[in-house]
Amino acid sequence: LCFLSVFLICESHFGAYMPVVIGIVGSVHSKVQDLECQTSPGLYTCTDFDQIPFVASLVVFHTVEEINNSQFLPGIKLGYLMCDACVYGTKALDCVERMLAVNGPPTLLPDYSNFTSPIKALLGERIVYSYCQTPQSLHDSPDKLHFYCTSTNYAMRRSFVLFQTVDLTEAYGQRMAVYAITHAIKKLLKCDDTSCSKDTNFLPWKLISILRNMKFTVDDQTYYFNKDGDFENGYDLIMWKKNGDERILDVVGQYLISNNNVNVYDLMV
Ligand SMILES: *[C@@H]1O[C@H](CO)[C@@H](O)[C@H](O)[C@H]1NC(C)=O
Ligand SMILES: *[C@@H]1O[C@H](CO)[C@@H](O)[C@H](O)[C@H]1NC(C)=O
């Protein structure tokens, strides 16, 4: 699984015309092995499989499949491609490059305005990442060097404290994001009840202006983005906590824009 996770293609179905693919950068492993010792380019080996974010990614797959199997985008096939970032920033960038290049070498273009790929949107994850400190002085003993690299190997991971199970806010946020993207696709491809434009090779950036100012409904809740593309419903209030070698992010409240209110969940602070 570790090696597979370097580039996990979970599912992709290419039919008569190009499906619209949503890229997912998630982390089902929480550590990259022996990173401190790596001195040359190579594949990342991820360890510490984490079943909770794995379940959260299943929520995303399920949402894409749910939309694909409904008549929401008539005649359009949706797909997804997931790459494991292993809670590591550089690996996440590597994921994006590989996904956009569809497994080929990343292409360098002088101008990306006409760049297109089957992946029309990328879903990221909430990770804050801190760098391994470099030793202050070259006179540090090898022992100390080792200490620097292991003790500061903080990966600040998403918090799943709520019920010690899948963080429902996070999973729901991902579900909402998939819906936001597909609503924008629906508008771009001018879908009606029976069909959509077959121009599925559109330029991905065209979705951005549509996402701005968009209002849509998921599970009877209305969501909207403003003209700057900011989410208008509200934001999670997050607290950093230390957890052994790691720092985790706890969702401890909510800021609701509609009534300008901050709600803090008492039990968690
Ligand atoms: C999307 O639907 C098509 C049938 O229209 C099916 O062949 C394909 O497997 C589905 N893909 C996903 C990701 O569910
Ligand atoms: C992008 O494509 C359009 C239309 O095909 C063309 O007019 C334009 O010059 C292209 N831009 C670049 C940077 O290649």
mmCIF file of C-alpha atoms and ligand atoms in Angstrom:
data_model
loop_
_atom_site.group_PDB
_atom_site.id
_atom_site.type_symbol
_atom_site.label_atom_id
_atom_site.label_comp_id
_atom_site.label_asym_id
_atom_site.label_seq_id
_atom_site.Cartn_x
_atom_site.Cartn_y
_atom_site.Cartn_z
ATOM 1 C CA LEU A 1 0.000 0.000 0.000
ATOM 2 C CA CYS A 2 2.898 2.333 0.754
ATOM 3 C CA PHE A 3 4.255 2.104 -2.752
ATOM 4 C CA LEU A 4 0.861 2.250 -4.305
ATOM 5 C CA SER A 5 0.150 5.372 -2.349
ATOM 6 C CA VAL A 6 2.809 7.222 -4.317
ATOM 7 C CA PHE A 7 0.153 7.675 -6.902
ATOM 8 C CA LEU A 8 -3.134 6.102 -6.171
ATOM 9 C CA ILE A 9 -5.487 5.998 -9.063
ATOM 10 C CA CYS A 10 -8.635 4.980 -7.342
ATOM 11 C CA GLU A 11 -10.877 4.973 -10.291
ATOM 12 C CA SER A 12 -11.045 6.489 -13.688
ATOM 13 C CA HIS A 13 -13.371 5.565 -16.455
ATOM 14 C CA PHE A 14 -12.687 7.026 -19.822
ATOM 15 C CA GLY A 15 -15.644 6.581 -22.098
ATOM 16 C CA ALA A 16 -16.514 7.865 -25.548
ATOM 17 C CA TYR A 17 -15.724 11.444 -24.586
ATOM 18 C CA MET A 18 -13.550 12.747 -21.830
ATOM 19 C CA PRO A 19 -14.934 12.494 -18.329
ATOM 20 C CA VAL A 20 -14.561 15.500 -16.085
ATOM 21 C CA VAL A 21 -12.127 14.462 -13.382
ATOM 22 C CA ILE A 22 -11.866 15.895 -9.894
ATOM 23 C CA GLY A 23 -8.423 15.573 -8.369
ATOM 24 C CA ILE A 24 -8.166 14.868 -4.658
ATOM 25 C CA VAL A 25 -5.051 15.568 -2.646
ATOM 26 C CA GLY A 26 -5.632 13.767 0.643
ATOM 27 C CA SER A 27 -3.503 12.014 3.213
ATOM 28 C CA VAL A 28 -4.279 8.446 4.086
ATOM 29 C CA HIS A 29 -0.776 7.964 5.428
ATOM 30 C CA SER A 30 0.536 10.395 7.977
ATOM 31 C CA LYS A 31 4.282 10.077 7.590
ATOM 32 C CA VAL A 32 6.917 9.964 4.897
ATOM 33 C CA GLN A 33 9.548 7.419 5.846
ATOM 34 C CA ASP A 34 13.207 8.332 6.324
ATOM 35 C CA LEU A 35 12.767 11.762 4.857
ATOM 36 C CA GLU A 36 15.593 13.216 6.952
ATOM 37 C CA CYS A 37 18.018 10.721 5.513
ATOM 38 C CA GLN A 38 17.029 11.189 1.892
ATOM 39 C CA THR A 39 19.744 13.001 -0.050
ATOM 40 C CA SER A 40 18.754 12.263 -3.630
ATOM 41 C CA PRO A 41 15.512 12.422 -5.600
ATOM 42 C CA GLY A 42 13.376 9.379 -5.272
ATOM 43 C CA LEU A 43 9.953 8.069 -4.575
ATOM 44 C CA TYR A 44 8.348 8.867 -1.275
ATOM 45 C CA THR A 45 7.589 5.940 0.957
ATOM 46 C CA CYS A 46 4.626 6.693 3.130
ATOM 47 C CA THR A 47 3.877 4.939 6.391
ATOM 48 C CA ASP A 48 1.402 5.184 9.247
ATOM 49 C CA PHE A 49 -1.818 4.404 7.448
ATOM 50 C CA ASP A 50 -4.607 6.357 9.054
ATOM 51 C CA GLN A 51 -8.016 4.876 8.666
ATOM 52 C CA ILE A 52 -9.931 8.002 9.642
ATOM 53 C CA PRO A 53 -8.844 10.246 6.745
ATOM 54 C CA PHE A 54 -9.169 7.167 4.571
ATOM 55 C CA VAL A 55 -12.840 6.976 5.496
ATOM 56 C CA ALA A 56 -13.142 10.732 4.869
ATOM 57 C CA SER A 57 -11.818 10.232 1.337
ATOM 58 C CA LEU A 58 -14.445 7.559 0.806
ATOM 59 C CA VAL A 59 -16.997 10.312 1.468
ATOM 60 C CA VAL A 60 -15.535 12.271 -1.448
ATOM 61 C CA PHE A 61 -15.557 9.221 -3.743
ATOM 62 C CA HIS A 62 -19.109 8.511 -2.735
ATOM 63 C CA THR A 63 -20.188 12.101 -3.481
ATOM 64 C CA VAL A 64 -18.610 12.032 -6.942
ATOM 65 C CA GLU A 65 -20.250 8.688 -7.680
ATOM 66 C CA GLU A 66 -23.569 9.893 -6.333
ATOM 67 C CA ILE A 67 -23.532 12.913 -8.672
ATOM 68 C CA ASN A 68 -22.218 10.851 -11.579
ATOM 69 C CA ASN A 69 -24.990 8.310 -11.165
ATOM 70 C CA SER A 70 -27.713 10.906 -10.844
ATOM 71 C CA GLN A 71 -28.997 12.999 -13.700
ATOM 72 C CA PHE A 72 -27.416 16.102 -12.240
ATOM 73 C CA LEU A 73 -25.038 16.481 -15.202
ATOM 74 C CA PRO A 74 -26.950 14.611 -17.939
ATOM 75 C CA GLY A 75 -24.610 12.736 -20.279
ATOM 76 C CA ILE A 76 -21.453 13.848 -18.482
ATOM 77 C CA LYS A 77 -19.221 11.318 -16.791
ATOM 78 C CA LEU A 78 -17.461 12.373 -13.639
ATOM 79 C CA GLY A 79 -14.341 10.714 -12.372
ATOM 80 C CA TYR A 80 -11.819 11.174 -9.620
ATOM 81 C CA LEU A 81 -8.144 10.703 -9.135
ATOM 82 C CA MET A 82 -6.619 10.700 -5.687
ATOM 83 C CA CYS A 83 -3.048 11.161 -4.609
ATOM 84 C CA ASP A 84 -1.793 10.623 -1.075
ATOM 85 C CA ALA A 85 0.047 13.678 0.268
ATOM 86 C CA CYS A 86 1.103 11.768 3.421
ATOM 87 C CA VAL A 87 0.699 15.037 5.392
ATOM 88 C CA TYR A 88 3.772 16.432 3.699
ATOM 89 C CA GLY A 89 3.788 19.693 1.740
ATOM 90 C CA THR A 90 6.361 18.705 -0.870
ATOM 91 C CA LYS A 91 4.566 15.446 -1.498
ATOM 92 C CA ALA A 92 1.339 17.400 -1.980
ATOM 93 C CA LEU A 93 3.002 19.571 -4.646
ATOM 94 C CA ASP A 94 4.355 16.442 -6.277
ATOM 95 C CA CYS A 95 0.803 15.055 -6.265
ATOM 96 C CA VAL A 96 -0.556 18.112 -8.039
ATOM 97 C CA GLU A 97 2.137 17.996 -10.723
ATOM 98 C CA ARG A 98 1.629 14.312 -11.342
ATOM 99 C CA MET A 99 -2.112 14.564 -11.435
ATOM 100 C CA LEU A 100 -2.095 17.458 -13.867
ATOM 101 C CA ALA A 101 0.384 15.662 -16.072
ATOM 102 C CA VAL A 102 -1.756 12.490 -15.869
ATOM 103 C CA ASN A 103 1.238 10.366 -14.914
ATOM 104 C CA GLY A 104 3.478 11.858 -17.595
ATOM 105 C CA PRO A 105 6.367 14.145 -16.798
ATOM 106 C CA PRO A 106 5.264 17.617 -15.691
ATOM 107 C CA THR A 107 5.264 20.006 -18.619
ATOM 108 C CA LEU A 108 6.793 23.423 -18.404
ATOM 109 C CA LEU A 109 4.903 25.976 -20.442
ATOM 110 C CA PRO A 110 5.733 29.641 -20.939
ATOM 111 C CA ASP A 111 2.081 30.459 -20.357
ATOM 112 C CA TYR A 112 -0.598 28.352 -18.715
ATOM 113 C CA SER A 113 -3.644 30.210 -19.969
ATOM 114 C CA ASN A 114 -4.437 27.457 -22.490
ATOM 115 C CA PHE A 115 -3.341 24.596 -20.277
ATOM 116 C CA THR A 116 -5.907 21.913 -19.878
ATOM 117 C CA SER A 117 -6.078 18.481 -18.320
ATOM 118 C CA PRO A 118 -8.880 15.991 -17.617
ATOM 119 C CA ILE A 119 -8.623 17.256 -14.025
ATOM 120 C CA LYS A 120 -10.730 20.366 -13.829
ATOM 121 C CA ALA A 121 -10.553 21.025 -10.113
ATOM 122 C CA LEU A 122 -8.462 19.908 -7.172
ATOM 123 C CA LEU A 123 -9.698 19.315 -3.659
ATOM 124 C CA GLY A 124 -7.081 19.928 -1.032
ATOM 125 C CA GLU A 125 -7.031 19.217 2.652
ATOM 126 C CA ARG A 126 -6.581 21.228 5.791
ATOM 127 C CA ILE A 127 -2.984 20.805 6.807
ATOM 128 C CA VAL A 128 -0.631 23.158 8.535
ATOM 129 C CA TYR A 129 2.909 22.118 8.128
ATOM 130 C CA SER A 130 6.003 23.126 10.028
ATOM 131 C CA TYR A 131 9.511 22.619 8.758
ATOM 132 C CA CYS A 132 12.133 20.470 10.347
ATOM 133 C CA GLN A 133 14.621 22.941 11.848
ATOM 134 C CA THR A 134 18.148 22.831 10.582
ATOM 135 C CA PRO A 135 20.905 22.649 13.156
ATOM 136 C CA GLN A 136 22.226 26.080 14.153
ATOM 137 C CA SER A 137 25.827 25.154 13.855
ATOM 138 C CA LEU A 138 27.827 22.775 11.738
ATOM 139 C CA HIS A 139 29.676 21.770 14.891
ATOM 140 C CA ASP A 140 26.667 19.907 16.170
ATOM 141 C CA SER A 141 27.491 16.314 16.859
ATOM 142 C CA PRO A 142 25.824 13.636 14.722
ATOM 143 C CA ASP A 143 23.825 12.682 17.805
ATOM 144 C CA LYS A 144 22.448 16.130 18.092
ATOM 145 C CA LEU A 145 21.736 16.245 14.392
ATOM 146 C CA HIS A 146 19.677 13.142 14.750
ATOM 147 C CA PHE A 147 17.853 14.737 17.632
ATOM 148 C CA TYR A 148 16.982 17.794 15.575
ATOM 149 C CA CYS A 149 15.457 15.751 12.857
ATOM 150 C CA THR A 150 13.406 13.390 14.900
ATOM 151 C CA SER A 151 12.180 15.644 17.620
ATOM 152 C CA THR A 152 10.997 18.376 15.307
ATOM 153 C CA ASN A 153 9.313 16.095 12.872
ATOM 154 C CA TYR A 154 5.971 17.677 13.567
ATOM 155 C CA ALA A 155 3.255 17.072 11.129
ATOM 156 C CA MET A 156 0.272 19.051 12.144
ATOM 157 C CA ARG A 157 -2.592 16.904 11.277
ATOM 158 C CA ARG A 158 -6.234 17.472 10.926
ATOM 159 C CA SER A 159 -8.133 16.854 14.044
ATOM 160 C CA PHE A 160 -10.609 14.087 14.331
ATOM 161 C CA VAL A 161 -11.369 14.598 17.984
ATOM 162 C CA LEU A 162 -15.113 14.836 17.495
ATOM 163 C CA PHE A 163 -16.422 11.465 18.616
ATOM 164 C CA GLN A 164 -12.972 10.009 17.963
ATOM 165 C CA THR A 165 -14.237 9.158 14.564
ATOM 166 C CA VAL A 166 -14.455 10.827 11.196
ATOM 167 C CA ASP A 167 -14.587 14.565 11.631
ATOM 168 C CA LEU A 168 -18.008 15.174 10.263
ATOM 169 C CA THR A 169 -17.385 18.869 9.615
ATOM 170 C CA GLU A 170 -14.394 17.995 7.489
ATOM 171 C CA ALA A 171 -16.126 15.195 5.622
ATOM 172 C CA TYR A 172 -19.134 17.400 5.074
ATOM 173 C CA GLY A 173 -16.921 20.241 3.855
ATOM 174 C CA GLN A 174 -15.447 17.914 1.247
ATOM 175 C CA ARG A 175 -18.891 16.813 0.168
ATOM 176 C CA MET A 176 -19.936 20.428 -0.143
ATOM 177 C CA ALA A 177 -16.811 21.223 -2.191
ATOM 178 C CA VAL A 178 -17.622 18.447 -4.673
ATOM 179 C CA TYR A 179 -21.115 19.874 -5.020
ATOM 180 C CA ALA A 180 -19.776 23.405 -5.504
ATOM 181 C CA ILE A 181 -17.510 22.210 -8.325
ATOM 182 C CA THR A 182 -20.227 20.211 -10.036
ATOM 183 C CA HIS A 183 -22.690 23.102 -9.827
ATOM 184 C CA ALA A 184 -20.093 25.267 -11.568
ATOM 185 C CA ILE A 185 -19.551 22.574 -14.240
ATOM 186 C CA LYS A 186 -23.296 22.396 -14.750
ATOM 187 C CA LYS A 187 -23.400 26.101 -15.415
ATOM 188 C CA LEU A 188 -20.327 26.125 -17.650
ATOM 189 C CA LEU A 189 -21.645 23.230 -19.772
ATOM 190 C CA LYS A 190 -25.073 24.891 -19.918
ATOM 191 C CA CYS A 191 -26.849 21.738 -18.799
ATOM 192 C CA ASP A 192 -30.609 21.459 -18.910
ATOM 193 C CA ASP A 193 -32.714 18.543 -17.696
ATOM 194 C CA THR A 194 -31.685 16.230 -20.502
ATOM 195 C CA SER A 195 -28.273 17.204 -21.750
ATOM 196 C CA CYS A 196 -25.095 19.220 -21.326
ATOM 197 C CA SER A 197 -22.664 20.630 -23.848
ATOM 198 C CA LYS A 198 -20.178 17.893 -24.707
ATOM 199 C CA ASP A 199 -17.263 20.290 -24.464
ATOM 200 C CA THR A 200 -15.715 18.492 -21.526
ATOM 201 C CA ASN A 201 -12.231 19.579 -22.539
ATOM 202 C CA PHE A 202 -12.861 23.105 -21.250
ATOM 203 C CA LEU A 203 -10.098 25.181 -19.693
ATOM 204 C CA PRO A 204 -10.180 24.519 -15.939
ATOM 205 C CA TRP A 205 -9.783 28.197 -14.998
ATOM 206 C CA LYS A 206 -13.187 28.911 -16.523
ATOM 207 C CA LEU A 207 -14.756 27.384 -13.425
ATOM 208 C CA ILE A 208 -13.298 30.059 -11.166
ATOM 209 C CA SER A 209 -15.398 32.990 -12.324
ATOM 210 C CA ILE A 210 -18.486 30.800 -12.065
ATOM 211 C CA LEU A 211 -17.648 29.672 -8.546
ATOM 212 C CA ARG A 212 -17.514 33.306 -7.513
ATOM 213 C CA ASN A 213 -20.905 34.612 -6.620
ATOM 214 C CA MET A 214 -22.307 31.110 -6.812
ATOM 215 C CA LYS A 215 -25.186 30.042 -4.659
ATOM 216 C CA PHE A 216 -26.194 26.399 -4.424
ATOM 217 C CA THR A 217 -28.064 23.978 -2.266
ATOM 218 C CA VAL A 218 -26.844 20.689 -0.807
ATOM 219 C CA ASP A 219 -29.047 18.565 1.425
ATOM 220 C CA ASP A 220 -31.499 21.478 1.863
ATOM 221 C CA GLN A 221 -28.787 23.892 3.028
ATOM 222 C CA THR A 222 -27.881 26.891 0.895
ATOM 223 C CA TYR A 223 -24.247 27.859 0.448
ATOM 224 C CA TYR A 224 -22.700 30.809 -1.282
ATOM 225 C CA PHE A 225 -19.427 32.375 -2.265
ATOM 226 C CA ASN A 226 -19.045 36.133 -2.638
ATOM 227 C CA LYS A 227 -17.526 38.010 -5.557
ATOM 228 C CA ASP A 228 -14.040 37.485 -4.125
ATOM 229 C CA GLY A 229 -14.627 33.761 -4.028
ATOM 230 C CA ASP A 230 -14.794 33.698 -0.244
ATOM 231 C CA PHE A 231 -17.154 31.338 1.453
ATOM 232 C CA GLU A 232 -20.047 33.375 2.831
ATOM 233 C CA ASN A 233 -21.649 30.953 5.256
ATOM 234 C CA GLY A 234 -18.985 30.874 7.898
ATOM 235 C CA TYR A 235 -15.727 29.417 9.038
ATOM 236 C CA ASP A 236 -14.526 26.880 11.566
ATOM 237 C CA LEU A 237 -12.731 28.204 14.589
ATOM 238 C CA ILE A 238 -9.600 26.150 15.011
ATOM 239 C CA MET A 239 -7.293 25.594 17.951
ATOM 240 C CA TRP A 240 -3.854 24.054 17.800
ATOM 241 C CA LYS A 241 -3.089 21.363 20.323
ATOM 242 C CA LYS A 242 0.019 19.382 20.989
ATOM 243 C CA ASN A 243 -0.410 15.657 20.806
ATOM 244 C CA GLY A 244 2.825 13.825 21.550
ATOM 245 C CA ASP A 245 5.090 14.438 18.595
ATOM 246 C CA GLU A 246 2.414 16.074 16.566
ATOM 247 C CA ARG A 247 0.271 19.123 16.655
ATOM 248 C CA ILE A 248 -3.332 18.666 15.791
ATOM 249 C CA LEU A 249 -6.006 21.098 14.770
ATOM 250 C CA ASP A 250 -9.198 21.028 16.758
ATOM 251 C CA VAL A 251 -12.371 22.552 15.473
ATOM 252 C CA VAL A 252 -13.583 24.327 18.618
ATOM 253 C CA GLY A 253 -16.234 26.587 17.224
ATOM 254 C CA GLN A 254 -17.785 28.347 14.328
ATOM 255 C CA TYR A 255 -17.967 31.843 12.939
ATOM 256 C CA LEU A 256 -21.273 32.497 11.229
ATOM 257 C CA ILE A 257 -21.173 35.412 8.840
ATOM 258 C CA SER A 258 -24.926 35.756 8.468
ATOM 259 C CA ASN A 259 -25.412 36.874 12.078
ATOM 260 C CA ASN A 260 -21.808 37.913 12.733
ATOM 261 C CA ASN A 261 -21.652 35.409 15.548
ATOM 262 C CA VAL A 262 -18.862 33.327 16.980
ATOM 263 C CA ASN A 263 -19.974 30.106 18.616
ATOM 264 C CA VAL A 264 -17.483 28.241 20.733
ATOM 265 C CA TYR A 265 -18.204 24.643 21.638
ATOM 266 C CA ASP A 266 -17.648 24.875 25.435
ATOM 267 C CA LEU A 267 -16.760 21.297 26.009
ATOM 268 C CA MET A 268 -13.779 21.470 23.733
ATOM 269 C CA VAL A 269 -11.892 24.485 25.059
HETATM 270 C C1 LIG B 1 -20.006 7.297 -13.914
HETATM 271 O O1 LIG B 1 -21.101 6.806 -14.645
HETATM 272 C C2 LIG B 1 -20.769 5.982 -15.745
HETATM 273 C C3 LIG B 1 -22.039 5.624 -16.459
HETATM 274 O O2 LIG B 1 -22.648 6.763 -16.969
HETATM 275 C C4 LIG B 1 -20.049 4.742 -15.260
HETATM 276 O O3 LIG B 1 -19.617 3.989 -16.370
HETATM 277 C C5 LIG B 1 -18.840 5.162 -14.433
HETATM 278 O O4 LIG B 1 -18.282 4.011 -13.845
HETATM 279 C C6 LIG B 1 -19.230 6.120 -13.324
HETATM 280 N N1 LIG B 1 -18.045 6.621 -12.659
HETATM 281 C C7 LIG B 1 -17.973 6.802 -11.346
HETATM 282 C C8 LIG B 1 -16.725 7.393 -10.812
HETATM 283 O O5 LIG B 1 -18.895 6.515 -10.607
HETATM 284 C C1 LIG B 2 -4.868 30.311 -26.329
HETATM 285 O O1 LIG B 2 -5.822 29.886 -27.296
HETATM 286 C C2 LIG B 2 -6.460 30.977 -27.947
HETATM 287 C C3 LIG B 2 -7.541 30.395 -28.844
HETATM 288 O O2 LIG B 2 -7.222 29.141 -29.328
HETATM 289 C C4 LIG B 2 -5.409 31.789 -28.735
HETATM 290 O O3 LIG B 2 -6.037 32.877 -29.381
HETATM 291 C C5 LIG B 2 -4.361 32.283 -27.752
HETATM 292 O O4 LIG B 2 -3.341 32.952 -28.443
HETATM 293 C C6 LIG B 2 -3.765 31.119 -26.964
HETATM 294 N N1 LIG B 2 -2.870 31.649 -25.946
HETATM 295 C C7 LIG B 2 -1.665 31.134 -25.721
HETATM 296 C C8 LIG B 2 -0.870 31.798 -24.651
HETATM 297 O O5 LIG B 2 -1.211 30.179 -26.312
#
